[in-house]
Coordinates of C-alpha atoms and ligand atoms in Angstrom, one line a residue:
M1 CA 32.3 20.1 53.1
A2 CA 30.0 18.5 50.1
E3 CA 27.7 15.8 51.2
T4 CA 28.8 11.9 50.8
I5 CA 26.3 10.2 48.6
T6 CA 25.4 6.4 48.6
H7 CA 24.2 4.0 46.2
D8 CA 23.8 0.1 46.0
V9 CA 25.5 0.3 42.4
V10 CA 27.4 3.6 41.1
I11 CA 28.2 3.2 37.4
V12 CA 30.8 6.0 35.8
G13 CA 29.7 6.5 32.2
A14 CA 26.2 6.7 30.5
G15 CA 27.2 5.1 27.1
L16 CA 26.0 1.7 25.9
A17 CA 28.0 -0.1 28.4
G18 CA 26.9 1.9 31.5
S19 CA 23.5 2.1 30.1
W20 CA 23.1 -1.5 29.9
A21 CA 24.7 -2.4 33.1
A22 CA 22.0 0.1 34.9
M23 CA 19.1 -1.4 32.8
T24 CA 20.0 -5.0 33.8
A25 CA 20.9 -4.4 37.2
S26 CA 17.6 -2.8 37.8
Q27 CA 15.7 -5.6 35.9
Q28 CA 17.3 -8.1 38.4
G29 CA 15.8 -6.0 41.3
V30 CA 18.7 -3.3 42.3
K31 CA 16.5 -0.1 43.3
D32 CA 19.4 2.2 44.1
I33 CA 21.6 2.7 41.1
G34 CA 23.4 6.0 40.3
V35 CA 25.0 6.5 37.0
L36 CA 27.5 9.4 36.4
S37 CA 28.5 11.0 32.9
K38 CA 30.6 14.0 32.3
I39 CA 28.7 15.1 29.5
H40 CA 25.1 14.6 29.0
P41 CA 24.5 10.7 29.0
L42 CA 23.0 10.9 25.3
R43 CA 26.2 12.7 24.1
S44 CA 28.2 9.4 25.0
H45 CA 30.7 8.4 22.1
S46 CA 28.2 5.3 21.7
G47 CA 25.9 7.7 19.9
A48 CA 28.4 8.5 17.5
A49 CA 28.6 5.2 16.3
Q50 CA 27.7 4.7 12.7
G51 CA 27.7 1.3 10.6
G52 CA 26.4 -1.3 12.8
I53 CA 26.2 -3.9 15.4
A54 CA 27.6 -7.7 14.6
A55 CA 25.5 -10.9 15.1
A56 CA 25.1 -14.1 12.5
I57 CA 21.4 -13.7 12.3
N58 CA 21.2 -14.9 8.6
N59 CA 18.9 -12.2 7.1
T60 CA 21.0 -11.4 4.0
R61 CA 23.3 -13.1 1.9
P62 CA 25.5 -11.9 -1.5
V63 CA 23.7 -12.5 -4.7
A64 CA 25.0 -15.8 -6.2
G65 CA 27.6 -15.4 -8.8
T66 CA 28.1 -11.4 -8.1
G67 CA 31.5 -12.1 -6.4
P68 CA 32.4 -10.8 -2.8
R69 CA 31.6 -6.9 -3.6
G70 CA 28.2 -7.8 -5.4
P71 CA 24.7 -6.9 -4.2
L72 CA 23.0 -8.4 -1.4
E73 CA 19.7 -10.2 -1.2
M74 CA 17.4 -11.6 1.5
I75 CA 17.6 -15.1 2.3
P76 CA 14.4 -16.4 1.9
E77 CA 12.6 -18.5 5.1
G78 CA 13.8 -22.1 4.7
D79 CA 17.1 -21.4 2.7
E80 CA 20.3 -22.6 3.5
L81 CA 21.7 -20.3 6.2
I82 CA 25.2 -18.5 5.3
D83 CA 26.4 -17.6 8.9
S84 CA 26.9 -19.2 12.2
W85 CA 28.6 -18.2 15.4
E86 CA 31.2 -20.4 14.5
L87 CA 32.2 -18.4 11.5
H88 CA 31.7 -15.1 13.5
M89 CA 34.0 -16.5 16.2
F90 CA 36.7 -17.4 13.5
D91 CA 36.6 -14.2 11.7
T92 CA 36.9 -12.4 15.1
I93 CA 39.8 -14.8 16.2
K94 CA 41.3 -13.9 12.8
G95 CA 40.7 -10.3 13.1
S96 CA 42.4 -10.2 16.6
D97 CA 45.5 -11.8 15.1
W98 CA 45.1 -14.5 18.1
L99 CA 45.7 -12.1 20.8
G100 CA 41.8 -12.4 21.5
D101 CA 40.7 -15.0 24.2
H102 CA 38.9 -17.7 22.5
D103 CA 36.7 -18.5 25.3
A104 CA 35.4 -14.9 25.8
I105 CA 35.2 -14.5 21.9
E106 CA 33.2 -17.7 22.0
L107 CA 30.7 -16.6 24.7
M108 CA 30.3 -12.9 22.8
V109 CA 29.4 -14.7 19.3
K110 CA 27.0 -17.1 20.7
E111 CA 25.0 -14.2 22.8
A112 CA 24.9 -11.9 19.9
P113 CA 21.9 -12.6 18.4
D114 CA 20.1 -12.2 21.8
I115 CA 21.4 -8.9 22.4
I116 CA 19.9 -8.2 18.8
Y117 CA 16.5 -9.3 19.4
E118 CA 16.6 -7.8 22.8
Y119 CA 17.2 -4.6 21.3
E120 CA 14.8 -4.9 18.7
H121 CA 12.0 -5.8 21.3
L122 CA 12.8 -2.8 23.4
G123 CA 11.7 -1.1 20.3
C124 CA 15.0 -0.1 18.6
V125 CA 14.5 1.3 14.9
F126 CA 16.9 -0.6 12.9
S127 CA 16.8 -0.5 9.1
R128 CA 14.5 -3.2 7.6
L129 CA 14.4 -5.8 4.9
P130 CA 11.1 -5.6 2.6
D131 CA 9.8 -8.3 4.6
G132 CA 10.3 -6.6 7.7
R133 CA 13.4 -8.2 9.2
I134 CA 16.5 -6.5 10.4
A135 CA 18.6 -5.6 7.4
Q136 CA 22.2 -6.6 7.4
R137 CA 25.3 -5.2 5.7
R138 CA 28.9 -6.0 5.0
F139 CA 31.7 -5.0 7.1
G140 CA 35.5 -5.2 7.0
G141 CA 37.1 -8.5 8.0
H142 CA 33.6 -10.6 8.4
S143 CA 33.3 -13.4 5.9
V144 CA 29.5 -12.3 5.4
P145 CA 27.2 -9.7 5.7
R146 CA 26.4 -9.7 9.4
A147 CA 26.6 -5.9 10.6
N148 CA 22.7 -5.0 11.7
Y149 CA 22.3 -1.5 11.3
S150 CA 20.1 1.8 11.3
A151 CA 21.0 3.7 8.3
D152 CA 24.6 5.2 9.6
Y153 CA 22.9 6.2 12.7
T154 CA 23.2 2.9 14.5
G155 CA 24.9 4.0 18.1
H156 CA 22.5 6.5 18.3
V157 CA 19.4 4.5 17.9
L158 CA 20.8 1.9 20.5
L159 CA 21.8 4.3 23.1
H160 CA 18.2 6.2 23.1
T161 CA 16.8 2.6 23.4
V162 CA 19.0 1.5 26.5
H163 CA 18.8 5.2 27.9
E164 CA 15.2 5.3 28.0
Q165 CA 14.8 2.1 29.5
A166 CA 17.4 2.8 32.4
L167 CA 15.3 5.8 33.1
R168 CA 12.1 4.0 33.2
H169 CA 13.5 1.7 35.6
G170 CA 14.4 4.4 37.9
T171 CA 18.1 4.8 37.5
K172 CA 19.6 8.5 38.8
F173 CA 21.7 10.0 36.2
Y174 CA 24.2 12.6 37.5
S175 CA 24.7 14.5 34.1
E176 CA 27.8 16.6 34.0
W177 CA 29.3 14.8 36.7
Y178 CA 33.0 13.9 36.7
C179 CA 34.7 11.2 38.5
M180 CA 38.2 11.8 39.5
D181 CA 39.3 9.3 41.8
L182 CA 38.5 5.7 42.6
I183 CA 38.6 4.3 46.4
I184 CA 40.0 1.0 46.8
E185 CA 41.4 -0.3 50.3
D186 CA 42.8 -4.0 50.6
N187 CA 41.5 -4.8 47.0
I188 CA 38.2 -4.1 48.0
C189 CA 36.1 -1.1 46.1
R190 CA 34.4 1.2 48.1
G191 CA 33.3 4.1 46.0
V192 CA 34.6 7.2 44.0
V193 CA 35.2 10.6 44.1
A194 CA 33.4 13.1 41.5
M195 CA 33.2 16.7 40.9
D196 CA 29.6 18.1 40.3
I197 CA 30.7 20.2 37.4
L198 CA 28.2 22.9 37.7
T199 CA 29.2 23.8 41.3
G200 CA 32.6 22.7 41.5
E201 CA 31.8 20.5 44.7
I202 CA 33.5 17.4 45.1
H203 CA 32.0 14.5 46.5
T204 CA 32.7 11.2 48.0
I205 CA 30.2 8.6 46.4
R206 CA 30.0 5.2 48.3
A207 CA 29.0 2.1 46.6
K208 CA 28.6 -1.8 47.1
A209 CA 29.7 -2.2 43.3
V210 CA 31.5 0.3 41.2
M211 CA 31.6 0.0 37.3
F212 CA 33.6 1.9 34.9
G213 CA 32.1 2.4 31.3
T214 CA 34.3 5.3 30.7
G215 CA 34.8 4.5 26.9
G216 CA 37.7 4.9 24.7
Y217 CA 40.9 7.3 24.7
G218 CA 41.5 8.4 21.0
R219 CA 42.2 11.8 22.3
A220 CA 45.7 10.8 23.0
F221 CA 46.3 11.2 18.7
K222 CA 46.3 14.3 16.8
I223 CA 44.0 13.1 14.2
T224 CA 41.1 10.8 15.8
S225 CA 37.6 10.0 15.2
N226 CA 36.6 10.2 19.0
A227 CA 34.7 12.7 20.7
F228 CA 36.1 15.5 22.8
A229 CA 35.3 13.2 26.2
N230 CA 37.2 10.3 25.2
T231 CA 40.3 11.3 27.2
G232 CA 40.6 7.6 28.8
D233 CA 39.7 9.0 32.4
G234 CA 38.7 5.6 33.6
V235 CA 41.9 3.8 32.5
A236 CA 44.1 6.6 34.2
I237 CA 42.0 6.5 37.3
A238 CA 42.2 2.9 37.5
Y239 CA 45.7 2.7 36.9
N240 CA 46.8 5.4 39.4
A241 CA 44.6 3.2 42.1
G242 CA 46.8 0.5 41.3
V243 CA 44.9 -1.6 39.0
P244 CA 46.8 -3.0 35.9
L245 CA 46.0 -2.1 32.4
M246 CA 46.4 -4.8 29.7
D247 CA 47.1 -4.7 25.9
M248 CA 47.4 -1.3 25.9
E249 CA 49.8 -1.1 22.9
C250 CA 47.0 -2.3 20.7
V251 CA 45.4 1.1 19.2
Q252 CA 43.3 0.8 16.1
F253 CA 43.7 3.1 13.3
H254 CA 40.5 3.4 11.2
P255 CA 41.2 3.7 7.6
T256 CA 39.0 6.5 6.8
G257 CA 38.7 9.7 8.9
L258 CA 37.9 12.7 7.3
Y259 CA 41.0 14.5 5.8
R260 CA 42.7 16.9 8.6
H261 CA 39.8 16.6 10.7
G262 CA 39.4 12.6 11.7
I263 CA 35.8 12.6 11.9
L264 CA 34.7 9.3 11.0
M265 CA 33.3 8.2 7.4
S266 CA 31.8 5.0 8.5
E267 CA 33.4 1.5 7.2
A268 CA 29.8 1.4 6.1
C269 CA 31.0 3.6 2.9
R270 CA 33.2 0.5 2.0
G271 CA 30.6 -2.0 3.4
E272 CA 28.2 -0.3 1.0
G273 CA 30.6 -0.8 -2.0
G274 CA 33.2 2.4 -1.6
Y275 CA 36.2 2.3 -3.3
L276 CA 39.9 3.7 -1.8
T277 CA 42.0 5.3 -4.5
N278 CA 45.5 7.1 -4.5
A279 CA 46.7 10.0 -6.5
N280 CA 46.9 8.1 -9.6
G281 CA 43.5 7.1 -9.4
D282 CA 44.4 3.5 -8.6
R283 CA 42.5 1.1 -6.3
F284 CA 45.7 0.2 -4.4
M285 CA 44.1 -2.2 -2.3
E286 CA 44.5 -4.8 -4.9
N287 CA 48.3 -4.6 -4.0
Y288 CA 47.6 -5.5 -0.4
A289 CA 44.6 -7.3 0.2
P290 CA 43.5 -9.0 -3.4
D291 CA 40.4 -10.9 -2.2
K292 CA 38.8 -8.3 0.3
M293 CA 40.0 -5.2 -1.1
E294 CA 38.5 -2.4 0.9
L295 CA 36.9 -4.8 3.1
A296 CA 40.1 -6.0 4.5
P297 CA 40.4 -5.6 8.2
R298 CA 41.2 -1.8 9.5
D299 CA 44.8 -2.5 10.5
L300 CA 45.5 -3.8 7.2
V301 CA 43.9 -1.1 5.0
S302 CA 45.2 1.7 7.3
R303 CA 48.5 0.5 6.8
S304 CA 48.2 0.1 3.2
E305 CA 46.9 3.9 3.0
Q306 CA 49.9 5.0 5.1
K307 CA 52.2 3.1 2.9
E308 CA 50.7 4.8 -0.3
I309 CA 51.1 8.1 1.6
D310 CA 54.7 7.6 2.5
E311 CA 55.5 6.6 -1.0
G312 CA 54.3 10.0 -2.4
R313 CA 50.9 8.7 -3.8
G314 CA 48.5 10.5 -1.4
V315 CA 46.2 13.2 -2.2
G316 CA 45.6 16.8 -0.6
S317 CA 47.8 19.8 -0.3
D318 CA 50.1 18.1 1.8
G319 CA 49.9 14.5 0.2
Q320 CA 48.7 12.8 3.2
G321 CA 45.1 12.0 2.1
I322 CA 43.4 9.3 0.1
Y323 CA 40.2 9.2 -1.9
L324 CA 37.0 7.5 -0.9
D325 CA 35.0 7.2 -3.9
M326 CA 31.4 6.6 -3.5
R327 CA 30.0 8.0 -6.7
H328 CA 29.2 4.7 -8.5
L329 CA 26.8 3.9 -5.7
G330 CA 24.4 6.6 -6.9
R331 CA 22.5 9.4 -5.1
E332 CA 19.9 7.0 -4.0
K333 CA 21.6 4.6 -2.1
I334 CA 24.0 7.2 -0.5
L335 CA 21.0 9.1 0.9
E336 CA 19.2 6.2 1.9
R337 CA 22.0 4.3 3.6
L338 CA 24.5 7.2 4.5
P339 CA 22.8 10.1 4.9
Q340 CA 24.8 11.3 8.1
V341 CA 28.2 10.6 6.7
R342 CA 27.4 12.6 3.4
E343 CA 26.4 15.6 5.5
L344 CA 29.7 15.3 7.6
A345 CA 31.9 15.2 4.3
L346 CA 30.0 18.0 2.9
E347 CA 30.3 20.2 5.9
F348 CA 33.6 19.8 7.1
V349 CA 35.9 19.2 3.7
G350 CA 32.9 20.7 1.4
A351 CA 32.7 17.3 -0.7
D352 CA 29.8 15.7 -1.6
M353 CA 30.3 12.2 -2.1
I354 CA 27.2 11.8 -4.5
D355 CA 29.6 13.5 -7.4
T356 CA 33.1 14.0 -5.6
P357 CA 35.6 11.6 -4.0
V358 CA 36.1 12.4 -0.3
P359 CA 39.8 13.0 0.7
I360 CA 40.3 10.6 4.1
Q361 CA 43.0 9.4 6.0
P362 CA 43.7 7.1 8.9
T363 CA 42.2 8.3 12.3
A364 CA 42.8 7.0 15.8
H365 CA 39.7 5.0 16.6
Y366 CA 39.7 2.1 19.0
S367 CA 41.4 1.1 22.1
M368 CA 41.4 -2.6 22.1
G369 CA 43.6 -2.5 25.6
G370 CA 42.1 -1.3 29.1
I371 CA 41.2 -2.3 32.2
P372 CA 41.6 -6.2 32.6
V373 CA 38.3 -8.0 33.2
N374 CA 36.6 -11.3 33.2
V375 CA 33.5 -12.3 31.1
D376 CA 31.3 -10.9 34.0
G377 CA 33.0 -7.6 33.7
Q378 CA 35.0 -8.0 37.2
V379 CA 38.2 -6.2 37.2
L380 CA 41.2 -8.2 37.7
A381 CA 43.9 -7.1 40.1
S382 CA 46.7 -9.4 38.5
A383 CA 47.6 -11.7 35.9
D384 CA 46.6 -14.6 38.1
G385 CA 42.9 -13.7 37.6
T386 CA 42.0 -12.5 41.2
P387 CA 39.6 -9.8 41.0
V388 CA 39.3 -6.6 42.7
T389 CA 36.2 -7.1 44.8
G390 CA 33.1 -4.6 43.9
F391 CA 34.9 -3.3 41.0
F392 CA 33.6 -3.7 37.6
A393 CA 34.6 -2.5 34.0
A394 CA 32.9 -3.0 30.6
G395 CA 32.9 -1.4 27.4
E396 CA 36.0 0.3 25.7
C397 CA 37.6 1.2 28.9
A398 CA 37.7 -2.8 29.3
C399 CA 39.9 -5.4 27.9
V400 CA 38.3 -8.8 28.3
S401 CA 39.8 -9.7 25.7
V402 CA 37.6 -9.9 22.9
H403 CA 39.1 -8.0 20.3
G404 CA 42.9 -8.8 20.7
A405 CA 45.3 -6.7 18.6
N406 CA 42.6 -5.6 16.1
R407 CA 38.8 -5.2 16.6
L408 CA 36.6 -6.0 13.7
G409 CA 34.1 -3.5 12.9
T410 CA 30.9 -3.7 14.3
N411 CA 32.0 -6.0 17.4
S412 CA 32.3 -3.1 19.4
L413 CA 28.8 -2.1 20.2
L414 CA 28.1 -5.8 20.7
G415 CA 30.8 -6.1 23.2
A416 CA 29.7 -3.0 25.1
S417 CA 26.2 -4.3 25.2
L418 CA 26.9 -7.4 26.0
F419 CA 29.7 -7.3 28.6
G420 CA 27.7 -4.1 30.2
K421 CA 24.8 -6.6 30.7
R422 CA 26.9 -9.3 32.2
A423 CA 28.5 -6.8 34.6
G424 CA 25.1 -5.5 35.5
V425 CA 23.8 -9.2 36.4
K426 CA 27.0 -9.9 38.4
M427 CA 26.6 -6.6 40.4
A428 CA 23.0 -7.1 41.1
E429 CA 24.1 -10.9 42.3
M430 CA 26.4 -9.0 44.9
V431 CA 24.1 -6.5 46.0
L432 CA 21.2 -8.7 46.4
G433 CA 23.4 -11.3 47.8
G434 CA 23.9 -9.2 50.8
A435 CA 27.1 -7.0 50.1
K436 CA 27.5 -4.2 52.5
L437 CA 28.9 -0.6 52.1
M438 CA 32.5 -0.6 53.2
P439 CA 33.9 1.7 55.2
I440 CA 36.4 4.4 53.9
S441 CA 39.2 5.5 55.8
G442 CA 40.6 9.3 55.7
D443 CA 39.1 12.2 53.3
P444 CA 39.0 11.1 49.7
A445 CA 36.8 14.2 48.7
G446 CA 39.2 16.3 50.6
K447 CA 42.1 14.8 49.2
N448 CA 40.9 15.7 45.6
E449 CA 39.6 19.3 46.8
E450 CA 43.4 19.8 48.0
R451 CA 44.6 18.4 44.5
I452 CA 42.3 21.0 42.8
K453 CA 43.2 24.1 45.1
A454 CA 47.2 22.9 44.4
L455 CA 46.1 23.2 40.7
M456 CA 44.7 26.6 41.0
N457 CA 47.4 28.0 43.1
R458 CA 50.2 27.0 40.8
E459 CA 52.1 30.2 39.1
G460 CA 54.0 28.1 36.6
K461 CA 54.5 29.2 33.1
E462 CA 53.5 26.1 31.3
N463 CA 50.5 26.1 29.2
V464 CA 48.2 22.7 29.6
E465 CA 46.9 22.9 26.0
D466 CA 50.5 23.3 24.8
I467 CA 51.4 20.2 26.7
A468 CA 48.3 18.2 25.3
Q469 CA 49.1 19.2 21.9
E470 CA 52.7 18.3 22.2
L471 CA 51.9 14.9 23.6
K472 CA 49.3 14.3 20.6
T473 CA 52.3 15.1 18.3
T474 CA 54.5 12.5 19.7
M475 CA 52.1 10.0 20.0
T476 CA 51.0 10.3 16.4
D477 CA 54.7 10.5 14.9
N478 CA 56.3 8.1 17.2
C479 CA 53.5 5.5 18.4
G480 CA 51.1 5.9 15.5
I481 CA 50.6 3.2 12.6
F482 CA 54.3 2.4 12.4
R483 CA 56.5 2.0 15.1
N484 CA 60.1 1.0 15.9
D485 CA 62.3 1.0 18.9
E486 CA 63.7 4.4 18.0
K487 CA 60.4 5.9 17.6
L488 CA 59.2 4.6 20.8
K489 CA 62.3 5.8 23.0
Q490 CA 61.7 9.2 21.8
A491 CA 57.8 9.2 22.7
L492 CA 58.9 7.8 26.1
E493 CA 61.4 10.7 26.5
D494 CA 58.8 13.1 25.2
I495 CA 55.9 11.8 27.7
D496 CA 58.4 12.0 30.7
E497 CA 59.4 15.6 30.0
L498 CA 56.0 16.7 29.1
Q499 CA 54.7 14.9 32.5
G500 CA 57.5 17.0 34.2
R501 CA 56.4 20.3 32.4
F502 CA 53.0 19.4 33.6
K503 CA 53.9 20.0 37.2
N504 CA 54.5 23.6 36.3
A505 CA 51.3 24.2 34.3
S506 CA 49.2 26.8 35.4
I507 CA 45.3 27.4 34.6
M508 CA 43.7 31.0 34.4
D509 CA 40.3 30.1 35.6
K510 CA 40.3 30.2 39.5
T511 CA 36.3 30.1 39.8
N512 CA 34.5 26.7 40.9
R513 CA 31.7 26.8 38.9
F514 CA 31.8 25.0 35.3
N515 CA 35.4 25.5 35.4
T516 CA 36.4 23.5 32.0
D517 CA 40.0 24.7 32.7
V518 CA 40.4 22.6 35.6
L519 CA 38.7 19.8 33.9
A520 CA 40.7 20.2 30.9
A521 CA 44.0 20.0 33.3
I522 CA 43.1 16.8 34.7
E523 CA 42.1 15.3 31.5
T524 CA 45.3 16.3 30.0
D525 CA 47.3 14.5 33.3
H526 CA 45.0 11.5 32.5
L527 CA 46.4 11.5 28.8
L528 CA 50.0 11.7 29.8
T529 CA 49.3 9.0 32.3
F530 CA 48.0 6.3 30.0
S531 CA 50.0 7.4 27.1
E532 CA 53.0 6.4 28.9
V533 CA 51.6 2.8 29.3
I534 CA 51.0 2.7 25.4
A535 CA 54.6 3.5 24.5
A536 CA 55.8 1.5 26.9
S537 CA 54.0 -1.7 26.2
A538 CA 54.4 -1.0 22.4
K539 CA 58.3 -0.9 23.2
E540 CA 58.1 -4.0 24.8
R541 CA 56.1 -6.1 22.3
K542 CA 58.8 -6.9 19.8
E543 CA 56.8 -8.1 17.1
S544 CA 53.8 -7.1 14.8
R545 CA 50.4 -8.3 15.3
G546 CA 46.9 -6.8 14.4
A547 CA 47.4 -3.1 15.0
H548 CA 50.7 -3.1 16.6
S549 CA 53.1 -2.8 13.7
R550 CA 56.8 -2.7 14.2
T551 CA 59.0 -1.7 11.2
D552 CA 61.9 -3.1 13.2
H553 CA 60.1 -6.7 13.8
P554 CA 57.8 -6.8 10.9
K555 CA 56.7 -10.3 11.3
R556 CA 54.2 -12.0 14.0
D557 CA 56.1 -13.8 16.6
D558 CA 53.8 -16.5 17.9
E559 CA 56.7 -18.2 19.7
N560 CA 57.2 -15.6 22.0
W561 CA 54.2 -13.0 22.0
I562 CA 50.9 -15.0 22.3
K563 CA 50.7 -13.4 25.5
H564 CA 48.8 -10.1 26.9
I565 CA 51.1 -7.4 28.3
L566 CA 49.9 -6.0 32.0
A567 CA 51.3 -3.0 33.2
T568 CA 51.1 -1.7 36.7
K569 CA 52.2 1.6 38.1
D570 CA 55.1 1.3 40.6
K571 CA 54.5 2.8 43.7
S572 CA 57.9 4.3 44.2
T573 CA 59.2 5.2 40.5
E574 CA 55.6 5.8 39.1
E575 CA 56.7 3.9 36.0
P576 CA 54.5 1.1 34.5
N577 CA 55.8 -2.6 35.6
L578 CA 55.1 -5.0 32.9
S579 CA 54.2 -8.7 33.5
F580 CA 52.3 -10.9 31.3
K581 CA 49.2 -13.3 31.0
D582 CA 48.6 -16.1 28.9
V583 CA 45.8 -15.6 25.8
N584 CA 43.3 -18.3 26.1
I585 CA 43.7 -20.1 22.6
D586 CA 42.0 -22.9 21.5
W587 CA 44.4 -24.7 19.8
E588 CA 42.7 -27.4 18.3
R589 CA 39.5 -25.5 16.8
F590 CA 41.4 -22.4 15.9
P591 CA 44.9 -22.7 15.9
P592 CA 46.9 -19.7 14.7
Q593 CA 47.3 -19.2 10.9
E594 CA 48.9 -16.8 8.6
R595 CA 46.6 -13.6 8.3
K596 CA 45.9 -13.1 4.6
Y597 CA 42.6 -11.4 3.2
Ligands
FAD1 C1 32.6 7.7 15.2 C2 32.6 6.4 16.0 C3 31.7 5.4 14.9 C4 31.6 4.2 15.6 N1 31.1 3.3 14.8 C5 30.9 2.0 15.3 C6 30.3 0.9 14.8 O1 29.2 1.2 13.9 N2 30.0 -0.2 15.3 C7 30.9 -0.4 16.5 O2 30.6 -1.7 17.1 N3 31.8 0.4 17.1 C8 31.6 1.6 16.7 N4 32.4 2.2 17.0 C9 33.1 2.1 18.6 C10 32.0 2.0 19.8 O3 30.8 3.2 19.6 C11 32.5 2.4 21.2 O4 33.5 1.4 21.5 C12 31.6 2.1 22.2 O5 30.2 2.9 21.8 C13 31.9 2.4 23.5 O6 31.0 2.4 24.3 P1 31.1 2.8 25.9 O7 29.8 2.6 26.7 O8 32.4 1.6 26.3 O9 31.5 4.2 26.1 P2 31.2 5.6 25.7 O10 29.9 5.7 24.8 O11 32.4 6.6 25.0 O12 30.8 6.3 27.0 C14 31.5 6.8 27.9 C15 30.9 7.4 29.1 O13 31.9 7.7 30.0 C16 31.5 9.0 30.9 N5 32.7 9.2 31.3 C17 34.0 9.3 30.8 N6 35.0 9.8 31.9 C18 33.9 10.2 32.7 C19 34.6 10.6 33.9 N7 35.6 11.0 34.3 N8 33.5 10.9 34.9 C20 32.2 10.8 34.4 N9 32.0 10.4 33.4 C21 32.6 9.9 32.4 C22 31.2 9.9 29.4 O14 30.5 10.9 29.9 C23 30.2 8.7 28.6 O15 28.9 8.7 29.3 C24 32.4 3.8 17.0 C25 33.0 4.5 17.7 C26 33.4 6.0 16.9 C27 34.2 7.1 17.7

């Protein structure tokens, strides 16, 4: 039997949320921290982030008289400032379509500048203005240039900066370890179960505090910008362990994924001035967001693109594309500011954006919903706010909720960093305050060994990959950008059928070492688990808000729907039970208003 491992703190996920939590907890004095990552830590999806990280630090402004799309210039020392945390807060609330919690948003935007300066002091290589201050660009839904960036490699430089600090403080990284279970008894989290992928050994890992920073789950859709690893393991594992999931119907589709691939062409493309055009060569955003044009928030731009496509004005062999036209920016600017996206377009669709429009299409990108947490990262056991003792979550797998029904670009790197940090502080407080390793009943590792043995011994004819593909097809067709009751019913029926078929799926590889067949099966199981929650929550929310757009309920319904949906797995039927939680709204300062751009 594989050895039981113990740590004071165990963090699952080595992206920005996990790395910040590890760095911070060790800075606070916790000596014994383990971080698990199913892929090499530096391959975490945070490293793929391109465009920027938001904070109102007032370094650039539009040149006077050039309009909302004109060039930017430095704000000279002593000149009037154009940005503030209040404006960042308003933009985020409006972007969230009044489903984000105002107290959490206020905390995030107020602490944002300190996060940027902390990165700077840790040596992060930001792009710079001529006078040495951090460069800022425009991003969708933000009233002013507020995206701090490093060319189009922002996530890469941020992740490397925090990862090396976590290493420096002695964090133990378990690279290519797969967490497959969470141990919660009597509402106290006691550890996790994980597989060392190299050997196939299953270990129980006990800890005084456990944090999930397991990232997003765009892989439930056919076209996605998300890495292969983004299969929502954390949300599915937590849900199976009895923890609720919140706002799962809110899935963001990014307007510019490479045509047929989904790979992201950063919003920085439009932030720097790119146009979107249809088959007639029209800049169609004029008809949907005359003021902000291409820099309207993502939900609105994606819906506009989809409308153009559905009405026959798409491009590409199947008419499912739109053009991203960057030619007017010129070679020099493209090579300086967007070298990575240019290469991606060249490599994957053979279009050099310097002299050719790039075909793109909406792509599943970000999961606003997830494991409900408070601002200290403590996971909530129910709508009344009772925490699960010793269980924390941060980053994309968590729902604070600061992004509500639609996240603004660049707010996610900020949220993952800040709430990862805050969870690190709280876990340290718990451990240094004398928390104990709690006893575990039964044999969790053994139980999971049995689960894998059963999977290997199955003789059924079903194929795991076929099931995953069929799931992605129904999620895209029936639970995608535009939804309605009939489609969502279909999605739920399909998922139910696929869950049944999964029980008869067998795998070919029966060995222990680096068995990716087993992992793909468990990941598909997770996709099936949380996709059901997405579809059930989407069916329940009978209105359109942010990224959740129902053709049968096209209006936002503030009277009935300023509330979060929580889904808990029913112990007997295994179906999601839905309940509701109030949104924290500051009715005085930020009352709901119509969302126009
Ligand atoms: C292409 C792309 C570009 C983006 N650009 C921006 C941007 O410019 N600005 C912005 O604000 N946001 C951006 N985002 C969103 C942002 O990058 C993510 O939301 C954020 O980085 C998530 O960080 P995280 O720490 O929560 O998760 P991740 O960085 O995804 O890390 C997840 C970690 O969990 C681990 N893990 C998962 N499951 C398991 C398991 N079962 N066992 C063990 N380990 C596990 C993984 O190995 C990984 O280490 C972008 C996203 C994408 C996909």
